[in-house]
């Protein structure tokens, strides 16, 4: 038979097809799945909403009492506990509202279409004159407050339609929006304004600020990472090395930077305000 040739041993890699080298799951993709990034809600005081609309509010008004003004962790604006009598049963109903400037404990507030225009009262936007400063404004009737809820923010009633069905408000961003006139809002500006005027000064202040909100700080820049961790990572100097605009149809691991940007760069020239 002759000398037996020693055949090379087949390693396991010869049977397993080689997988392409994959990058790490980037931070933006992990945020959707992981519980690490969810909001810290254990110590929060509850959902902040206006009263649920009932017959009394639609036809007349309800009287409430501000029992307490409290701090809500992770929120810049103070909250107020407002107590109402239940119109149908012998019990009290407690509501959590955003406190407006000038509200105090022991103050009576009135909710309803027949309520007076006074600080802290809640009434439909259609019943307010033009120029009224409002907060906690509803987007759709009976949704219990969507716009101008952050500290120091407010909307302004700009005008009403001739048929009285729609009202136009100016949002905190400066844009204008038409909403149904039956949408309610609190009269006044949200308390806690000027919060951003104070300089942060040190990283510890930001640490405590975001500790009660969610895990979103500190943020490492993509260009400071390795190529395995981010599309902007790597290189001998910290640079991106390619355009930061990225397609809407790109896969999740590529979606960083300016996603589906219609235009980039500075806004040049004066912008005309839409009436």
Coordinates of C-alpha atoms in Angstrom, one line a residue:
X1 CA 0.0 0.0 0.0
X2 CA 2.9 2.4 0.4
X3 CA 3.4 5.0 3.1
X4 CA 0.1 6.5 4.4
X5 CA 0.0 10.2 4.0
X6 CA -1.0 12.1 7.0
X7 CA -4.1 14.1 6.1
X8 CA -4.5 17.6 7.7
X9 CA -7.1 17.6 10.4
X10 CA -10.2 19.6 9.4
X11 CA -10.9 22.2 11.9
X12 CA -14.3 23.3 13.0
X13 CA -13.9 26.5 10.9
X14 CA -13.9 24.5 7.7
X15 CA -17.4 23.3 8.4
X16 CA -18.8 26.5 9.7
X17 CA -19.2 29.3 7.1
X18 CA -17.4 32.4 8.2
X19 CA -19.7 35.1 9.4
X20 CA -19.1 38.7 8.2
X21 CA -17.6 40.9 10.8
X22 CA -20.5 42.8 12.5
X23 CA -20.3 46.1 14.4
X24 CA -21.7 46.6 17.9
X25 CA -25.4 47.6 18.3
X26 CA -25.2 51.4 18.4
X27 CA -26.6 53.5 21.2
X28 CA -29.6 54.7 19.2
X29 CA -30.8 51.2 18.5
X30 CA -30.3 50.1 22.2
X31 CA -32.5 53.0 23.4
X32 CA -35.6 51.5 21.8
X33 CA -35.3 48.1 23.4
X34 CA -33.4 48.4 26.7
X35 CA -34.9 49.2 30.0
X36 CA -31.7 51.1 31.0
X37 CA -33.0 54.2 29.1
X38 CA -36.6 54.3 30.3
X39 CA -37.8 57.2 32.4
X40 CA -37.5 57.1 36.2
X41 CA -41.1 57.2 37.4
X42 CA -41.0 55.7 40.9
X43 CA -41.2 59.0 42.8
X44 CA -43.3 60.9 40.3
X45 CA -46.6 62.3 41.6
X46 CA -48.9 61.1 38.9
X47 CA -50.4 62.1 35.5
X48 CA -51.0 65.8 35.1
X49 CA -54.4 66.4 33.5
X50 CA -57.3 68.8 33.6
X51 CA -60.7 67.6 34.9
X52 CA -62.5 65.2 32.7
X53 CA -65.2 67.1 30.9
X54 CA -68.7 66.6 32.4
X55 CA -72.1 68.2 32.2
X56 CA -71.3 70.7 34.9
X57 CA -68.3 72.0 33.0
X58 CA -70.1 72.2 29.6
X59 CA -73.1 74.0 31.0
X60 CA -71.8 75.9 34.0
X61 CA -68.8 75.7 36.2
X62 CA -67.2 73.6 39.0
X63 CA -65.5 75.1 42.0
X64 CA -62.2 73.6 43.2
X65 CA -59.7 74.3 46.0
X66 CA -55.9 74.3 45.6
X67 CA -54.8 72.2 48.6
X68 CA -51.1 71.9 48.0
X69 CA -48.3 73.0 45.7
X70 CA -45.7 70.3 45.2
X71 CA -42.5 69.4 43.4
X72 CA -42.6 66.6 40.9
X73 CA -39.2 64.9 40.4
X74 CA -37.9 65.3 36.8
X75 CA -40.2 68.2 36.1
X76 CA -39.2 71.9 36.1
X77 CA -42.7 73.2 36.8
X78 CA -44.4 72.9 40.2
X79 CA -47.7 71.0 40.4
X80 CA -50.8 71.9 42.4
X81 CA -53.3 69.5 43.9
X82 CA -56.8 70.7 43.2
X83 CA -59.8 69.2 45.1
X84 CA -63.3 69.1 43.6
X85 CA -66.6 67.8 44.9
X86 CA -67.8 64.9 42.9
X87 CA -71.0 66.1 41.2
X88 CA -72.8 62.7 41.4
X89 CA -71.5 61.0 44.6
X90 CA -70.6 62.2 48.1
X91 CA -66.8 62.3 47.8
X92 CA -63.9 64.5 46.8
X93 CA -61.9 64.2 43.6
X94 CA -58.3 65.2 43.5
X95 CA -56.7 66.5 40.3
X96 CA -53.1 67.3 39.5
X97 CA -52.5 70.4 37.4
X98 CA -49.4 72.4 36.4
X99 CA -49.3 75.4 38.8
X100 CA -49.6 78.8 37.1
X101 CA -47.8 81.9 38.3
X102 CA -49.9 83.6 41.1
X103 CA -51.6 80.4 42.2
X104 CA -51.5 79.7 45.9
X105 CA -52.8 77.2 48.4
X106 CA -56.3 78.0 49.7
X107 CA -57.2 79.6 46.4
X108 CA -60.6 78.7 44.8
X109 CA -60.4 77.9 41.1
X110 CA -63.3 77.5 38.7
X111 CA -63.6 75.2 35.7
X112 CA -66.3 75.5 33.1
X113 CA -67.7 77.5 30.2
X114 CA -69.3 80.0 32.7
X115 CA -66.2 80.5 34.7
X116 CA -64.7 84.0 35.0
X117 CA -61.5 85.0 33.2
X118 CA -59.1 84.9 36.2
X119 CA -55.6 83.4 36.9
X120 CA -55.9 79.7 37.6
X121 CA -59.4 79.2 36.1
X122 CA -60.1 76.7 33.3
X123 CA -62.4 77.7 30.5
X124 CA -62.8 77.0 26.8
X125 CA -60.5 78.9 24.5
X126 CA -63.6 80.2 22.6
X127 CA -64.8 82.1 25.7
X128 CA -61.5 84.0 26.1
X129 CA -60.8 87.3 24.5
X130 CA -57.9 87.7 22.0
X131 CA -54.5 88.3 23.8
X132 CA -55.3 86.0 26.7
X133 CA -52.2 84.2 28.0
X134 CA -53.0 80.5 28.7
X135 CA -51.2 77.3 29.5
X136 CA -52.0 73.5 29.6
X137 CA -54.1 74.0 26.5
X138 CA -55.9 71.1 24.9
X139 CA -55.0 70.0 21.3
X140 CA -58.4 68.3 20.8
X141 CA -61.4 68.9 22.9
X142 CA -61.5 66.8 26.1
X143 CA -57.9 65.5 25.8
X144 CA -57.1 67.2 29.2
X145 CA -54.2 69.4 28.3
X146 CA -51.3 69.1 25.8
X147 CA -49.7 72.4 25.0
X148 CA -47.6 74.7 27.2
X149 CA -47.0 72.4 30.2
X150 CA -43.3 73.1 30.8
X151 CA -42.0 75.6 33.3
X152 CA -42.4 79.2 32.1
X153 CA -44.2 78.4 28.9
X154 CA -47.5 79.8 27.7
X155 CA -49.7 80.1 24.7
X156 CA -51.6 83.1 23.5
X157 CA -55.1 83.3 22.0
X158 CA -54.6 85.1 18.7
X159 CA -58.1 85.1 17.3
X160 CA -61.4 83.4 16.7
X161 CA -63.1 82.3 13.5
X162 CA -66.3 84.1 12.4
X163 CA -68.5 81.0 13.1
X164 CA -66.9 80.6 16.5
X165 CA -65.9 77.0 15.9
X166 CA -62.1 77.4 15.7
X167 CA -59.7 79.5 17.6
X168 CA -56.1 80.4 16.7
X169 CA -53.4 80.2 19.3
X170 CA -49.7 81.0 19.3
X171 CA -47.7 78.1 20.7
X172 CA -44.5 78.5 22.9
X173 CA -42.4 77.8 19.8
X174 CA -43.9 80.9 18.1
X175 CA -45.9 78.9 15.5
X176 CA -49.6 79.4 15.2
X177 CA -52.2 76.7 15.2
X178 CA -56.0 76.5 14.8
X179 CA -57.8 74.4 17.4
X180 CA -61.5 73.8 18.2
X181 CA -63.0 76.6 20.3
X182 CA -64.2 74.0 22.8
X183 CA -60.6 73.1 23.8
X184 CA -60.0 74.2 27.4
X185 CA -56.9 75.9 29.0
X186 CA -55.8 77.3 32.3
X187 CA -55.5 81.1 32.4
X188 CA -52.0 82.2 33.2
X189 CA -48.3 81.3 32.5
X190 CA -46.8 78.1 33.9
X191 CA -44.8 78.7 37.1
X192 CA -41.0 77.9 37.4
X193 CA -40.0 80.2 34.6
X194 CA -36.4 81.3 34.1
X195 CA -35.1 77.9 35.0
X196 CA -32.6 77.8 32.2
X197 CA -31.2 81.3 33.0
X198 CA -29.1 80.0 35.8
X199 CA -25.7 78.6 34.5
X200 CA -25.1 74.9 35.2
X201 CA -21.5 75.7 36.3
X202 CA -20.4 72.1 37.0
X203 CA -21.1 68.6 35.7
X204 CA -22.5 67.5 39.0
X205 CA -25.5 69.7 38.6
X206 CA -26.3 68.1 35.2
X207 CA -25.7 64.7 36.9
X208 CA -28.4 65.3 39.4
X209 CA -30.8 66.9 36.9
X210 CA -30.8 63.9 34.6
X211 CA -30.6 61.3 37.4
X212 CA -34.3 61.8 38.1
X213 CA -35.3 62.1 34.4
X214 CA -33.8 59.3 32.4
X215 CA -30.4 57.9 31.3
X216 CA -29.6 60.4 28.6
X217 CA -26.5 62.1 30.1
X218 CA -23.5 62.2 29.6
X219 CA -23.7 61.8 25.8
X220 CA -20.5 60.5 24.1
X221 CA -20.0 62.0 20.6
X222 CA -20.1 59.5 17.8
X223 CA -16.8 60.8 16.4
X224 CA -15.1 60.1 19.8
X225 CA -16.0 56.4 19.5
X226 CA -14.4 53.4 17.7
X227 CA -15.6 52.3 14.3
X228 CA -17.3 49.3 15.8
X229 CA -19.5 51.4 18.0
X230 CA -20.7 54.2 15.7
X231 CA -20.7 55.1 12.0
X232 CA -18.8 58.3 12.8
X233 CA -16.1 56.5 14.9
X234 CA -12.4 55.8 14.2
X235 CA -9.8 57.7 12.2
X236 CA -6.5 59.1 13.3
X237 CA -8.1 62.4 14.2
X238 CA -11.6 62.8 15.5
X239 CA -13.5 63.5 12.3
X240 CA -16.6 62.0 10.6
X241 CA -15.0 61.6 7.2
X242 CA -18.2 61.4 5.2
X243 CA -21.4 63.4 4.9
X244 CA -23.6 63.1 8.0
X245 CA -26.8 63.1 6.0
X246 CA -28.3 59.6 6.0
X247 CA -31.2 58.1 4.0
X248 CA -34.6 57.4 5.6
X249 CA -34.4 53.9 4.2
X250 CA -31.0 53.1 5.8
X251 CA -30.8 50.3 8.3
X252 CA -31.0 51.0 12.1
X253 CA -27.2 50.8 12.6
X254 CA -26.6 53.5 10.1
X255 CA -29.3 56.0 11.2
X256 CA -27.2 58.6 12.9
X257 CA -26.6 62.2 12.0
X258 CA -29.0 64.2 9.9
X259 CA -31.7 61.6 9.1
X260 CA -33.6 62.2 5.8
X261 CA -32.6 65.9 5.8
X262 CA -34.4 68.0 3.3
X263 CA -31.8 70.7 3.7
X264 CA -28.8 71.3 5.9
X265 CA -26.7 74.3 7.1
X266 CA -27.6 77.7 8.5
X267 CA -30.9 79.4 7.7
X268 CA -29.9 82.4 5.6
X269 CA -32.0 85.5 5.1
X270 CA -35.1 86.7 7.1
X271 CA -37.9 84.3 7.5
X272 CA -41.4 85.6 6.7
X273 CA -43.9 84.9 9.5
X274 CA -47.0 83.1 8.4
X275 CA -50.1 85.0 9.5

